[in-house]
PDB file of C-alpha atoms and ligand atoms in Angstrom:
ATOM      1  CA  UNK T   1       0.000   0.000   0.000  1.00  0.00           C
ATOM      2  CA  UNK T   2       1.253   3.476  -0.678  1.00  0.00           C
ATOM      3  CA  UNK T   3       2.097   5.862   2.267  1.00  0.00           C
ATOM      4  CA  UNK T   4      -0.285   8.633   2.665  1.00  0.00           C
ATOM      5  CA  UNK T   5      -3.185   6.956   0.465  1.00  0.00           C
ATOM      6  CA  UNK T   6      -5.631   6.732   3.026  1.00  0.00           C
ATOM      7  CA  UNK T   7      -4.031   9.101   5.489  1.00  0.00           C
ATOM      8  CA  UNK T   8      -4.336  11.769   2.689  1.00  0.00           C
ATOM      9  CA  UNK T   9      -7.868  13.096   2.962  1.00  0.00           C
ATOM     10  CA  UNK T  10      -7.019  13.789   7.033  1.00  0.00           C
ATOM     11  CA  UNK T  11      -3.769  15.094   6.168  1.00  0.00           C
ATOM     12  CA  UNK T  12      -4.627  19.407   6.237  1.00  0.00           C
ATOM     13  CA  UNK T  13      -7.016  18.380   9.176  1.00  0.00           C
ATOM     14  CA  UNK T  14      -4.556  16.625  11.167  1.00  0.00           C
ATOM     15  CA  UNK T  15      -2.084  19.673  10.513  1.00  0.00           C
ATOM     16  CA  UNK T  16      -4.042  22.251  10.496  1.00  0.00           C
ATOM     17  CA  UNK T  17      -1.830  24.337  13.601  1.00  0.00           C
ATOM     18  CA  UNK T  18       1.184  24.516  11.326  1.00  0.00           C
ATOM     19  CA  UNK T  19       1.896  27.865  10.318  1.00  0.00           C
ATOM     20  CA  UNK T  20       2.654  27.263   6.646  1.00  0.00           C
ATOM     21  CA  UNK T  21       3.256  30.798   5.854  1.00  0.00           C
ATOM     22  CA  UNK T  22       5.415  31.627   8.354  1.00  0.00           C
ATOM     23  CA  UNK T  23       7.439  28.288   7.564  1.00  0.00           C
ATOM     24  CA  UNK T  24       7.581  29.851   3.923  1.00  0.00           C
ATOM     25  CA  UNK T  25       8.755  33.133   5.343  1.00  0.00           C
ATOM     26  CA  UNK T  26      11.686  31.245   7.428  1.00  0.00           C
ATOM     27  CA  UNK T  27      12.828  29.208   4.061  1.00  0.00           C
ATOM     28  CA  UNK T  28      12.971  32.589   2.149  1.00  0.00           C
ATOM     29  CA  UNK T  29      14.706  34.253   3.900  1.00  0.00           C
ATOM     30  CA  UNK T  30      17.143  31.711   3.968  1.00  0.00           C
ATOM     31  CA  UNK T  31      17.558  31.088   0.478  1.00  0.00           C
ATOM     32  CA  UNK T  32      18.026  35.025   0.509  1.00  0.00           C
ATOM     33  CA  UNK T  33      20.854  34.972   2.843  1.00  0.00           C
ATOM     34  CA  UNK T  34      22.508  32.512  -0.178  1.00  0.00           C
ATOM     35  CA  UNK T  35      21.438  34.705  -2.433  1.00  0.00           C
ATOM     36  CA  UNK T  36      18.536  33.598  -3.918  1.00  0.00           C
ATOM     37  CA  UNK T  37      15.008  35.707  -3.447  1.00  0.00           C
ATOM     38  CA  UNK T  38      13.062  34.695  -6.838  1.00  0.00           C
ATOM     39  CA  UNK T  39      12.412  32.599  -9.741  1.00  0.00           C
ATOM     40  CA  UNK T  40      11.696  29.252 -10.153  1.00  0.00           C
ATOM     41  CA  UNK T  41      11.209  27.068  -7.045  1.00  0.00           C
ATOM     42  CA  UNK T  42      10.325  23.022  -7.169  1.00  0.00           C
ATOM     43  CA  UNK T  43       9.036  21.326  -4.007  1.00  0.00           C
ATOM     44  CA  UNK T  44      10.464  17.903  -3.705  1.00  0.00           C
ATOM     45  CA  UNK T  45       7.394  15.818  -1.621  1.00  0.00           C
ATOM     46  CA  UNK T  46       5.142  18.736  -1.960  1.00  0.00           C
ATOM     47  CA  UNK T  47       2.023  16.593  -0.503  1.00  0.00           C
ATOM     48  CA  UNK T  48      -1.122  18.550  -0.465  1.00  0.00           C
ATOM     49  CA  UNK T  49       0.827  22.214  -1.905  1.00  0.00           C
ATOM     50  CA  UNK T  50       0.753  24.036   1.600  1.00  0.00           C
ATOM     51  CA  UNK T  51       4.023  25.319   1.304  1.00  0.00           C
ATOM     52  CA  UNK T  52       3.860  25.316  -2.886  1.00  0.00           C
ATOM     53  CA  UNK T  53       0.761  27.843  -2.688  1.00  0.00           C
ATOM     54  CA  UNK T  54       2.389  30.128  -0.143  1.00  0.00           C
ATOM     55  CA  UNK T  55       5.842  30.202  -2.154  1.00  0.00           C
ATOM     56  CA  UNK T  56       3.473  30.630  -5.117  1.00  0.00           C
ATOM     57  CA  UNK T  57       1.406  33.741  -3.262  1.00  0.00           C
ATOM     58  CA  UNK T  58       4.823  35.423  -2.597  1.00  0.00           C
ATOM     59  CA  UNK T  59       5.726  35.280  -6.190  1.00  0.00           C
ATOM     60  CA  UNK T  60       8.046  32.337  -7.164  1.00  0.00           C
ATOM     61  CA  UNK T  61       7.376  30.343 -10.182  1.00  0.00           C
ATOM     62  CA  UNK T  62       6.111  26.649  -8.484  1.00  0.00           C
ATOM     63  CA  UNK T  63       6.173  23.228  -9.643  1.00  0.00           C
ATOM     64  CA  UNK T  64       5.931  20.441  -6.817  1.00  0.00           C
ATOM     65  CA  UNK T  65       6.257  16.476  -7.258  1.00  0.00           C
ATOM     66  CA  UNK T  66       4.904  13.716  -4.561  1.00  0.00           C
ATOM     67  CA  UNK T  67       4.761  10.017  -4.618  1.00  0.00           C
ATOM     68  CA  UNK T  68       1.344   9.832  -3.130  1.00  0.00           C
ATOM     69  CA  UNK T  69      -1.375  10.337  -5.889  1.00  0.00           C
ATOM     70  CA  UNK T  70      -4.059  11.360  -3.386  1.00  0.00           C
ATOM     71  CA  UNK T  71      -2.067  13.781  -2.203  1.00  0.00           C
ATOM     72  CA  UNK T  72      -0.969  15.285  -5.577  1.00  0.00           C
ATOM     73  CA  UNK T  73      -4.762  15.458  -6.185  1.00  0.00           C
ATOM     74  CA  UNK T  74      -5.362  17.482  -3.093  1.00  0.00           C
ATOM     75  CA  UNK T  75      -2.645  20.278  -4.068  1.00  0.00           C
ATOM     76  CA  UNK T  76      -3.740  20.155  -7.774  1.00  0.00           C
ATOM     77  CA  UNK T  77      -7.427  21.108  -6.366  1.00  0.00           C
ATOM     78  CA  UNK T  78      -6.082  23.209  -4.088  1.00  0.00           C
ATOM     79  CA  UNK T  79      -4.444  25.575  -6.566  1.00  0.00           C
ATOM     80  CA  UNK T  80      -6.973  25.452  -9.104  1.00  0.00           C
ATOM     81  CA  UNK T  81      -9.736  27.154  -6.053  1.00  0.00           C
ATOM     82  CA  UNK T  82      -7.008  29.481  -5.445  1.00  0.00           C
ATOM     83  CA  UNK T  83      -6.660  30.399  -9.064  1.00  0.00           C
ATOM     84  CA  UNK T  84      -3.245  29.780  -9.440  1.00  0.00           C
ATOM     85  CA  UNK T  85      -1.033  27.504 -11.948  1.00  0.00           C
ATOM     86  CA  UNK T  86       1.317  25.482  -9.825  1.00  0.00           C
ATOM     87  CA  UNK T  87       2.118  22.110 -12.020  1.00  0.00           C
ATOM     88  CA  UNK T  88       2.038  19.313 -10.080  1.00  0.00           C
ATOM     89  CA  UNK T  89       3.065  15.631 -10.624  1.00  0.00           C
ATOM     90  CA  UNK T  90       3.227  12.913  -9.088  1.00  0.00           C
ATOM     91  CA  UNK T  91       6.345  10.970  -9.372  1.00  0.00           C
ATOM     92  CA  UNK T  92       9.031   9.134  -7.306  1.00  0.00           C
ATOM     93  CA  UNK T  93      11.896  12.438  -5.889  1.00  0.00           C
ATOM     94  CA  UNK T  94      14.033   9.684  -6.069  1.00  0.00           C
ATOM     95  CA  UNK T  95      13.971   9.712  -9.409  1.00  0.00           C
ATOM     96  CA  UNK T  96      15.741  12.376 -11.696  1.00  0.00           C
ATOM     97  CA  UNK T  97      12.537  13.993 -13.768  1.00  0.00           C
ATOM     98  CA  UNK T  98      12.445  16.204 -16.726  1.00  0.00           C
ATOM     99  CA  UNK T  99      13.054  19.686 -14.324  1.00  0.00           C
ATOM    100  CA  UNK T 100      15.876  21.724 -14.916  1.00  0.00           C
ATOM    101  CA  UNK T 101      17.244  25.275 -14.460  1.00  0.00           C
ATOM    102  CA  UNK T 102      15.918  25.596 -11.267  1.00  0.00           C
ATOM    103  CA  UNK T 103      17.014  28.955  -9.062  1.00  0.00           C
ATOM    104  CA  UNK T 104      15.910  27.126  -6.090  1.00  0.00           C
ATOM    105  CA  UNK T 105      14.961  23.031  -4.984  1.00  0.00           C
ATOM    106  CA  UNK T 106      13.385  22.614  -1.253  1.00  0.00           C
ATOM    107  CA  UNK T 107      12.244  19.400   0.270  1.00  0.00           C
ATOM    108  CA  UNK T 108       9.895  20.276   3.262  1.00  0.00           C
ATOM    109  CA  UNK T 109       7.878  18.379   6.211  1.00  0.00           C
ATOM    110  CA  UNK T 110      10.412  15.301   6.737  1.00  0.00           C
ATOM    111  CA  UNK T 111      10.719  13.880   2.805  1.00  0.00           C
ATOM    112  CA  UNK T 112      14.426  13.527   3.208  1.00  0.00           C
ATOM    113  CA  UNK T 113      13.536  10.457   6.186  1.00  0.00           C
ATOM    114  CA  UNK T 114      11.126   8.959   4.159  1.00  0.00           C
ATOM    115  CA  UNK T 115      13.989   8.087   2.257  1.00  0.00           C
ATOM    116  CA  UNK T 116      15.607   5.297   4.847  1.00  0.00           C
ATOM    117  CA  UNK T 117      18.958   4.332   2.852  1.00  0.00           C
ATOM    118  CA  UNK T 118      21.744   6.433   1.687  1.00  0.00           C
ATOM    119  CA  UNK T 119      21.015   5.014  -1.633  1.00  0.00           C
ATOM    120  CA  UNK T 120      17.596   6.585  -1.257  1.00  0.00           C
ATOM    121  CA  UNK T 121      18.796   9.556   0.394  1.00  0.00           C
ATOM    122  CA  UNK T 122      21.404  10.284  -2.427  1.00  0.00           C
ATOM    123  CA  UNK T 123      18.964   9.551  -5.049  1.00  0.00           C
ATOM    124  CA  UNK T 124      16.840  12.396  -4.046  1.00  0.00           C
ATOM    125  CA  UNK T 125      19.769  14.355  -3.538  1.00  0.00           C
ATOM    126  CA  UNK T 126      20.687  13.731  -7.481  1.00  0.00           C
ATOM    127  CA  UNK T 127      17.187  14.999  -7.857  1.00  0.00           C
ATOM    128  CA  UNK T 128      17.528  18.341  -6.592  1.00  0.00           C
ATOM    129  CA  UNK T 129      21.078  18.822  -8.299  1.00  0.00           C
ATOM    130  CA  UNK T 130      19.942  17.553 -12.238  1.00  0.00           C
ATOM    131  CA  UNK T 131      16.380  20.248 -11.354  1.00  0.00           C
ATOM    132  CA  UNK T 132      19.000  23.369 -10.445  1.00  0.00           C
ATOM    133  CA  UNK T 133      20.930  25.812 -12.432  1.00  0.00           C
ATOM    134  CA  UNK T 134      24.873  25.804 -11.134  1.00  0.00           C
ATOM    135  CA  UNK T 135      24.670  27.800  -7.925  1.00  0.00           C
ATOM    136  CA  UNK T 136      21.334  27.090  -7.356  1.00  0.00           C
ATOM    137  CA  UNK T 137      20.178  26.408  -3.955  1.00  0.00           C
ATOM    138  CA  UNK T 138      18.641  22.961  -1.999  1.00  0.00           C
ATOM    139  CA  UNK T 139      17.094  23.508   1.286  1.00  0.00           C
ATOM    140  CA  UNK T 140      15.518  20.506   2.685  1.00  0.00           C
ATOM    141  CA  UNK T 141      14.648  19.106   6.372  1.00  0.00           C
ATOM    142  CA  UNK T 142      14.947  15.881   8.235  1.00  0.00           C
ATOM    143  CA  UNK T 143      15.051  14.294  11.416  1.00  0.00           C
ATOM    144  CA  UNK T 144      17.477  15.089  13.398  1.00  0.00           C
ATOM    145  CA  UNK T 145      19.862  11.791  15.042  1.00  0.00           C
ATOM    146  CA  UNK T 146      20.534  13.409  18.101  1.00  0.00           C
ATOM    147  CA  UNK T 147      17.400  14.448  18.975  1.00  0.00           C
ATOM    148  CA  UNK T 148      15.401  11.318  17.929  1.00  0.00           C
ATOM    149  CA  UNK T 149      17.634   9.331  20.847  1.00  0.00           C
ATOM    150  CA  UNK T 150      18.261  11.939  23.388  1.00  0.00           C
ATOM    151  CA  UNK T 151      14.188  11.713  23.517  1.00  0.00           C
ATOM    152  CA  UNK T 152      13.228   8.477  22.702  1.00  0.00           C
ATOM    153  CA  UNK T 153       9.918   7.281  20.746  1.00  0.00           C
ATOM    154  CA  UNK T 154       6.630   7.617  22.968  1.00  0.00           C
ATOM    155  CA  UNK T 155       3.181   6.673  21.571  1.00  0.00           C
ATOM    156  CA  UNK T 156       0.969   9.650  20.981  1.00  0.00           C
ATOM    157  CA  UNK T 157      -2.230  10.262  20.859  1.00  0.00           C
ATOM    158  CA  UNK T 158      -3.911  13.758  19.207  1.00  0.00           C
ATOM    159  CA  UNK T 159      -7.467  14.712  18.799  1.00  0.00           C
ATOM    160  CA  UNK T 160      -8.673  17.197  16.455  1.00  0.00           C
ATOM    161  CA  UNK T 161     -12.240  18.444  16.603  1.00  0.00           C
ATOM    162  CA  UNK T 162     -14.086  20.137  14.065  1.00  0.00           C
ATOM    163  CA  UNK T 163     -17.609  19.559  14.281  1.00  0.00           C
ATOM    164  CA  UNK T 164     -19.315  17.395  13.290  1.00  0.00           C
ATOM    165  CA  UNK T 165     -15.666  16.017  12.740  1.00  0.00           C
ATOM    166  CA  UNK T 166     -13.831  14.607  15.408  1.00  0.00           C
ATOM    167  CA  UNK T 167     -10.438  12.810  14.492  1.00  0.00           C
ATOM    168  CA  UNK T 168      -8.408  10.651  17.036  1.00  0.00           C
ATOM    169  CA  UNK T 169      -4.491   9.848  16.174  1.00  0.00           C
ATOM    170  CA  UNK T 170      -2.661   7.351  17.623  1.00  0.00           C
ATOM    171  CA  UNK T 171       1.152   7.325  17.000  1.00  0.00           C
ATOM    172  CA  UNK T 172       2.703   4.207  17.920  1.00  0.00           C
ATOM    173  CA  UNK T 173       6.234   4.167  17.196  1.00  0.00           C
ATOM    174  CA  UNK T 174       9.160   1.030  16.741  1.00  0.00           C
ATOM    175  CA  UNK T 175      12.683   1.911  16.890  1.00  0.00           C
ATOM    176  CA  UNK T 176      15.555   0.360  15.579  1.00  0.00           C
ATOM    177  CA  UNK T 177      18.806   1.629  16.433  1.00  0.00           C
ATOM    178  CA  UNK T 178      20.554   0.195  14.311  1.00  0.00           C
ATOM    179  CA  UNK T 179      19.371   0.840  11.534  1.00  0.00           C
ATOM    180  CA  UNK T 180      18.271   4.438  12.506  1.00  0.00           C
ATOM    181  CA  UNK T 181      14.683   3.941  11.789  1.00  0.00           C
ATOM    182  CA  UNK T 182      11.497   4.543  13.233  1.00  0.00           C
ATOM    183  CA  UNK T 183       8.395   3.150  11.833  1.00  0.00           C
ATOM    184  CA  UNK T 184       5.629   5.070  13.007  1.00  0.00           C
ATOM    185  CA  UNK T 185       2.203   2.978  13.129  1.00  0.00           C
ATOM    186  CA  UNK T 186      -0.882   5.477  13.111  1.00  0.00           C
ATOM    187  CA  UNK T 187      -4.212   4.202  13.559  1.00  0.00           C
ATOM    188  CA  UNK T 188      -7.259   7.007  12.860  1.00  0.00           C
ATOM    189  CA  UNK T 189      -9.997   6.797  13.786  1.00  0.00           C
ATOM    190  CA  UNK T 190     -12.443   9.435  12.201  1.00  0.00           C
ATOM    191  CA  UNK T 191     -15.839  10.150  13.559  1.00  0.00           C
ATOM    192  CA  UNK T 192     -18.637  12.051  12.630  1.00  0.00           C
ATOM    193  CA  UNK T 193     -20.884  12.795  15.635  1.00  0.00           C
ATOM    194  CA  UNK T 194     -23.895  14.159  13.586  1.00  0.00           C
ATOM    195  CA  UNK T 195     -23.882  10.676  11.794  1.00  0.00           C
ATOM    196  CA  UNK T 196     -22.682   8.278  14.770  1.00  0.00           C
ATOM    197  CA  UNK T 197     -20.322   6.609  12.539  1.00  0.00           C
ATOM    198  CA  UNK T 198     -16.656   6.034  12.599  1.00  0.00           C
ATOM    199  CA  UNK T 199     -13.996   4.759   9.704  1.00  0.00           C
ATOM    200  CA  UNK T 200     -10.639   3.824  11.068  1.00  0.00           C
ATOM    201  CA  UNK T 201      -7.617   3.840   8.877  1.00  0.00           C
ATOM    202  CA  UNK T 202      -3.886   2.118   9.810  1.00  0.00           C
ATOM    203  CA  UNK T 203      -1.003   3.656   7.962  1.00  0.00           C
ATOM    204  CA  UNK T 204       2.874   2.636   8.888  1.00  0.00           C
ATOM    205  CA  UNK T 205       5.207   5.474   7.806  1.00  0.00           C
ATOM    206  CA  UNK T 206       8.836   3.738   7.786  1.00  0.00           C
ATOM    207  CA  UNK T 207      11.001   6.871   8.975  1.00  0.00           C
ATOM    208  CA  UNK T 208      15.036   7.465   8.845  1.00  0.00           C
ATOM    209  CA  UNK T 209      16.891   9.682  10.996  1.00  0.00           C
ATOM    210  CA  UNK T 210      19.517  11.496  10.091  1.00  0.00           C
ATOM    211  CA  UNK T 211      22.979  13.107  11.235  1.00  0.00           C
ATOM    212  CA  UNK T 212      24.401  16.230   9.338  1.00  0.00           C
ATOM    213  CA  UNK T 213      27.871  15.015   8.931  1.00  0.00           C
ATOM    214  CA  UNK T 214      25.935  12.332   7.000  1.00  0.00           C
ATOM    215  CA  UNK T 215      23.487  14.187   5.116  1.00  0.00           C
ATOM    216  CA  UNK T 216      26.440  16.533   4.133  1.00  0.00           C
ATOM    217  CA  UNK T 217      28.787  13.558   3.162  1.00  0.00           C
ATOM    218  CA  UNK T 218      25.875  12.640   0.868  1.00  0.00           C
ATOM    219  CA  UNK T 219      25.580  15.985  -0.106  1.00  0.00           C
ATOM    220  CA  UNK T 220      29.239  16.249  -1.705  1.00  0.00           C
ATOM    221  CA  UNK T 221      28.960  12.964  -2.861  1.00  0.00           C
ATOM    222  CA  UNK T 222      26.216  14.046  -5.031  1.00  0.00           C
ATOM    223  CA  UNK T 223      27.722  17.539  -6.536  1.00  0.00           C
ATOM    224  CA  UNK T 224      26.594  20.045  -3.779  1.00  0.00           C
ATOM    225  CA  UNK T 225      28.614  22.217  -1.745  1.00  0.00           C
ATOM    226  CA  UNK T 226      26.959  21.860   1.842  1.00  0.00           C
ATOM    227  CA  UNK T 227      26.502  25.295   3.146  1.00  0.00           C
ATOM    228  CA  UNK T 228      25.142  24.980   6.938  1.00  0.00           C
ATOM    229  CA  UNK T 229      22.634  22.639   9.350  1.00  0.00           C
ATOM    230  CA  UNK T 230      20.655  23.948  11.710  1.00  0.00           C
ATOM    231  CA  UNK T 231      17.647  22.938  14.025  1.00  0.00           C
ATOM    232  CA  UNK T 232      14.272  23.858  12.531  1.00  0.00           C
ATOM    233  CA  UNK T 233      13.034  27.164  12.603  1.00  0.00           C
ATOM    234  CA  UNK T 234      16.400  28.649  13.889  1.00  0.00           C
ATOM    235  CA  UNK T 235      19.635  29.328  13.172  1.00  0.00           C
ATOM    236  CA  UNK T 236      21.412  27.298  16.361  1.00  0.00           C
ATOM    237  CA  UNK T 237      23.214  24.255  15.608  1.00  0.00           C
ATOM    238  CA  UNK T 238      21.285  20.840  15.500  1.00  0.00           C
ATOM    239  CA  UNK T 239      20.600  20.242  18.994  1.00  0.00           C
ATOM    240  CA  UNK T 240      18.736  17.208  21.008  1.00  0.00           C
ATOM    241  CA  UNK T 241      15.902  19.529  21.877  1.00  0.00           C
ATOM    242  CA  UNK T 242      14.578  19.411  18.381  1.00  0.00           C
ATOM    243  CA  UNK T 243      13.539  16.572  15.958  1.00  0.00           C
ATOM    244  CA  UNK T 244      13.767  18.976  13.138  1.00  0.00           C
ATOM    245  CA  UNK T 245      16.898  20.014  11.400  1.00  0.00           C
ATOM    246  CA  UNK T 246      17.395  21.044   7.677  1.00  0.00           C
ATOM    247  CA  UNK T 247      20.213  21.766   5.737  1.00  0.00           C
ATOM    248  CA  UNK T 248      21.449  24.009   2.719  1.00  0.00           C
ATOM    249  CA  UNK T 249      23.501  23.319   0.002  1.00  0.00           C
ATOM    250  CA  UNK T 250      24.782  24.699  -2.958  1.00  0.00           C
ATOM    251  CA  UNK T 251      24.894  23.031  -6.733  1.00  0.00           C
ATOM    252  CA  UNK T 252      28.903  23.391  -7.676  1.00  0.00           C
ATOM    253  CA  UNK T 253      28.792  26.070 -10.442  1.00  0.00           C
ATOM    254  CA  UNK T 254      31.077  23.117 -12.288  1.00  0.00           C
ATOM    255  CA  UNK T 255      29.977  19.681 -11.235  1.00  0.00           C
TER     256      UNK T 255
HETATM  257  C1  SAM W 301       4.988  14.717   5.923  1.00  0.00           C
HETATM  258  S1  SAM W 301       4.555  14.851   4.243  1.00  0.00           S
HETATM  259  C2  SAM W 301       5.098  16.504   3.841  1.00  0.00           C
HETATM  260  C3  SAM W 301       4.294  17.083   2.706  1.00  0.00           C
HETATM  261  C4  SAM W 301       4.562  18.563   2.435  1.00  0.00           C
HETATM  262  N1  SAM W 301       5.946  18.797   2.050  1.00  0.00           N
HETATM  263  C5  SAM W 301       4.187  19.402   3.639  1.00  0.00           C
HETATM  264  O1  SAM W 301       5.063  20.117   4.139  1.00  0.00           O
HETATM  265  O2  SAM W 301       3.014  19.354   4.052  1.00  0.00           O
HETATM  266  C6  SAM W 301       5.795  13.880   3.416  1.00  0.00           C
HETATM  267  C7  SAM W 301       5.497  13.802   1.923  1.00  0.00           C
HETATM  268  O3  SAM W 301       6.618  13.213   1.273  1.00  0.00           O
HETATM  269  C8  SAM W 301       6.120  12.457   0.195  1.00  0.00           C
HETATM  270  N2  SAM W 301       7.170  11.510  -0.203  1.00  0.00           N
HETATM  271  C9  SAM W 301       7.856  10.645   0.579  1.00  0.00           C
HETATM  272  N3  SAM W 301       8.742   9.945  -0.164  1.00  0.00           N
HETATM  273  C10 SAM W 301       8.626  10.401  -1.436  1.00  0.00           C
HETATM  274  C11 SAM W 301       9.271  10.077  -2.650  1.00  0.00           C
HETATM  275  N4  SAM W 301      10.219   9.130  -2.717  1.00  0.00           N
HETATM  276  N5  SAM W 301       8.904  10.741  -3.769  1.00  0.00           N
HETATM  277  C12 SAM W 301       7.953  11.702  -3.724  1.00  0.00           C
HETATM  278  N6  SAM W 301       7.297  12.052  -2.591  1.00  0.00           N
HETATM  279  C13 SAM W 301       7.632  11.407  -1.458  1.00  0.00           C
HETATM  280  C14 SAM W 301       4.873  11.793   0.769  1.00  0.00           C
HETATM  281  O4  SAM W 301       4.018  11.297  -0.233  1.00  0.00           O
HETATM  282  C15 SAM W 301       4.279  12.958   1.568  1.00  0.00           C
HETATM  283  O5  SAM W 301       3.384  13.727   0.804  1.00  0.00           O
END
């Protein structure tokens, strides 16, 4: 079964307390501090085109790509009520597409540990540098190592209410250390009190954690000149206070 097909319809629901623009805002003005503040911008695991219509509201030229087709067709509707042509497709970031001459590639929400080998990892990675111009810039986030053992993997449960909706997640997590993966098992269940009635859907997301000094290995490896990690939001170093780094990197002007 594909990740995120049944998950997709709860997906903005589930998320809906993430500040998307002001996630946009942060990313921008860190592709300006490298020197890039427009042109054309592809999101690499775009899922429903959150971040893809906000880029697109603030002027850059969009295209986005995810895996999950239920979650392409949520962005594609998306744009089209907002009047605005973003071209989305579904396809495999793992696999180099037909994009080029990019100004800027970003990868947002986690995509880089959905990818859970360094094959898979440096696959996307080749991505992002065949989609840029030289010089172009690849901002991306992931999990961060430290973080994900300093804390540990708890089951969590979250309910969202929006009546007559009322959604219940549980997040039941297996580690493996060794292979620095976490599969995450949700279970939803998704009521609708007007109605009585209640659909449940399981979904295991197979996650990879991941240490700079490896992501920035890959990173030369694959043509880019790695150009800073940081913990999510900010500009400290990684730290084990937060599962969310990302990292910038710069396509070699001759690679
Ligand atoms: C947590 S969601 C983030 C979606 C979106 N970037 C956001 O910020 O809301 C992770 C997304 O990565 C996509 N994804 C994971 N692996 C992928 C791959 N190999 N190719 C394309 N999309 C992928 C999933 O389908 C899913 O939409």
């Amino acid at each position: 079964m594909t990740v995120f097909a049944d998950y997709a319809p709860w997906y903005d629901l589930l998320y809906q307390d993430k500040d998307y623009a002001a996630e946009t805002s942060f990313v921008e003005a860190r592709l300006r501090d490298h020197g890039v503040s427009s042109g054309k911008l592809l999101d690499l695991g775009c899922g429903t085109g959150l971040h893809a219509l906000a880029f697109s509201r603030q002027g850059w030229n969009v295209a986005g790509i995810d895996l999950s087709h239920e979650m392409i067709a949520s962005a594609k509707a998306r744009a089209a009520q907002a009047g605005l042509s973003i071209p989305f497709r579904q396809g495999d970031v793992c696999a180099t597409g037909p994009e080029r001459d990019y100004d800027t590639v970003v990868s947002l929400f986690h995509v880089a540990s959905y990818q859970t080998s360094l094959d898979a990892l440096a696959a996307m990675f080749r991505t992002a540098h065949a989609a840029l111009k030289p010089g172009g810039i690849f901002f991306f986030d992931y999990w961060y190592g430290g973080a994900v053992l300093a804390q540990g993997v708890e089951t969590r449960v979250k309910v969202i209410e929006q009546k007559p909706l009322r959604l219940t997640r549980i997040a039941q997590s297996d580690h493996d250390e060794q292979a620095a993966t976490v599969t995450v098992n949700y279970t939803l269940f998704c009521e609708d009190t007007d109605r009585a009635t209640i659909h449940r859907v399981d979904e295991a997301h197979h996650m990879r954690y991941w240490f700079p000094f490896e992501v920035e290995a890959a990173l030369r490896q694959c043509g880019f000149e790695p150009a800073g990690s940081h913990a999510w939001l900010s500009d400290a170093v990684p730290n084990t206070k937060n599962w969310a780094a990302y990292s910038i990197a710069r396509k070699a002007a001759q690679s």
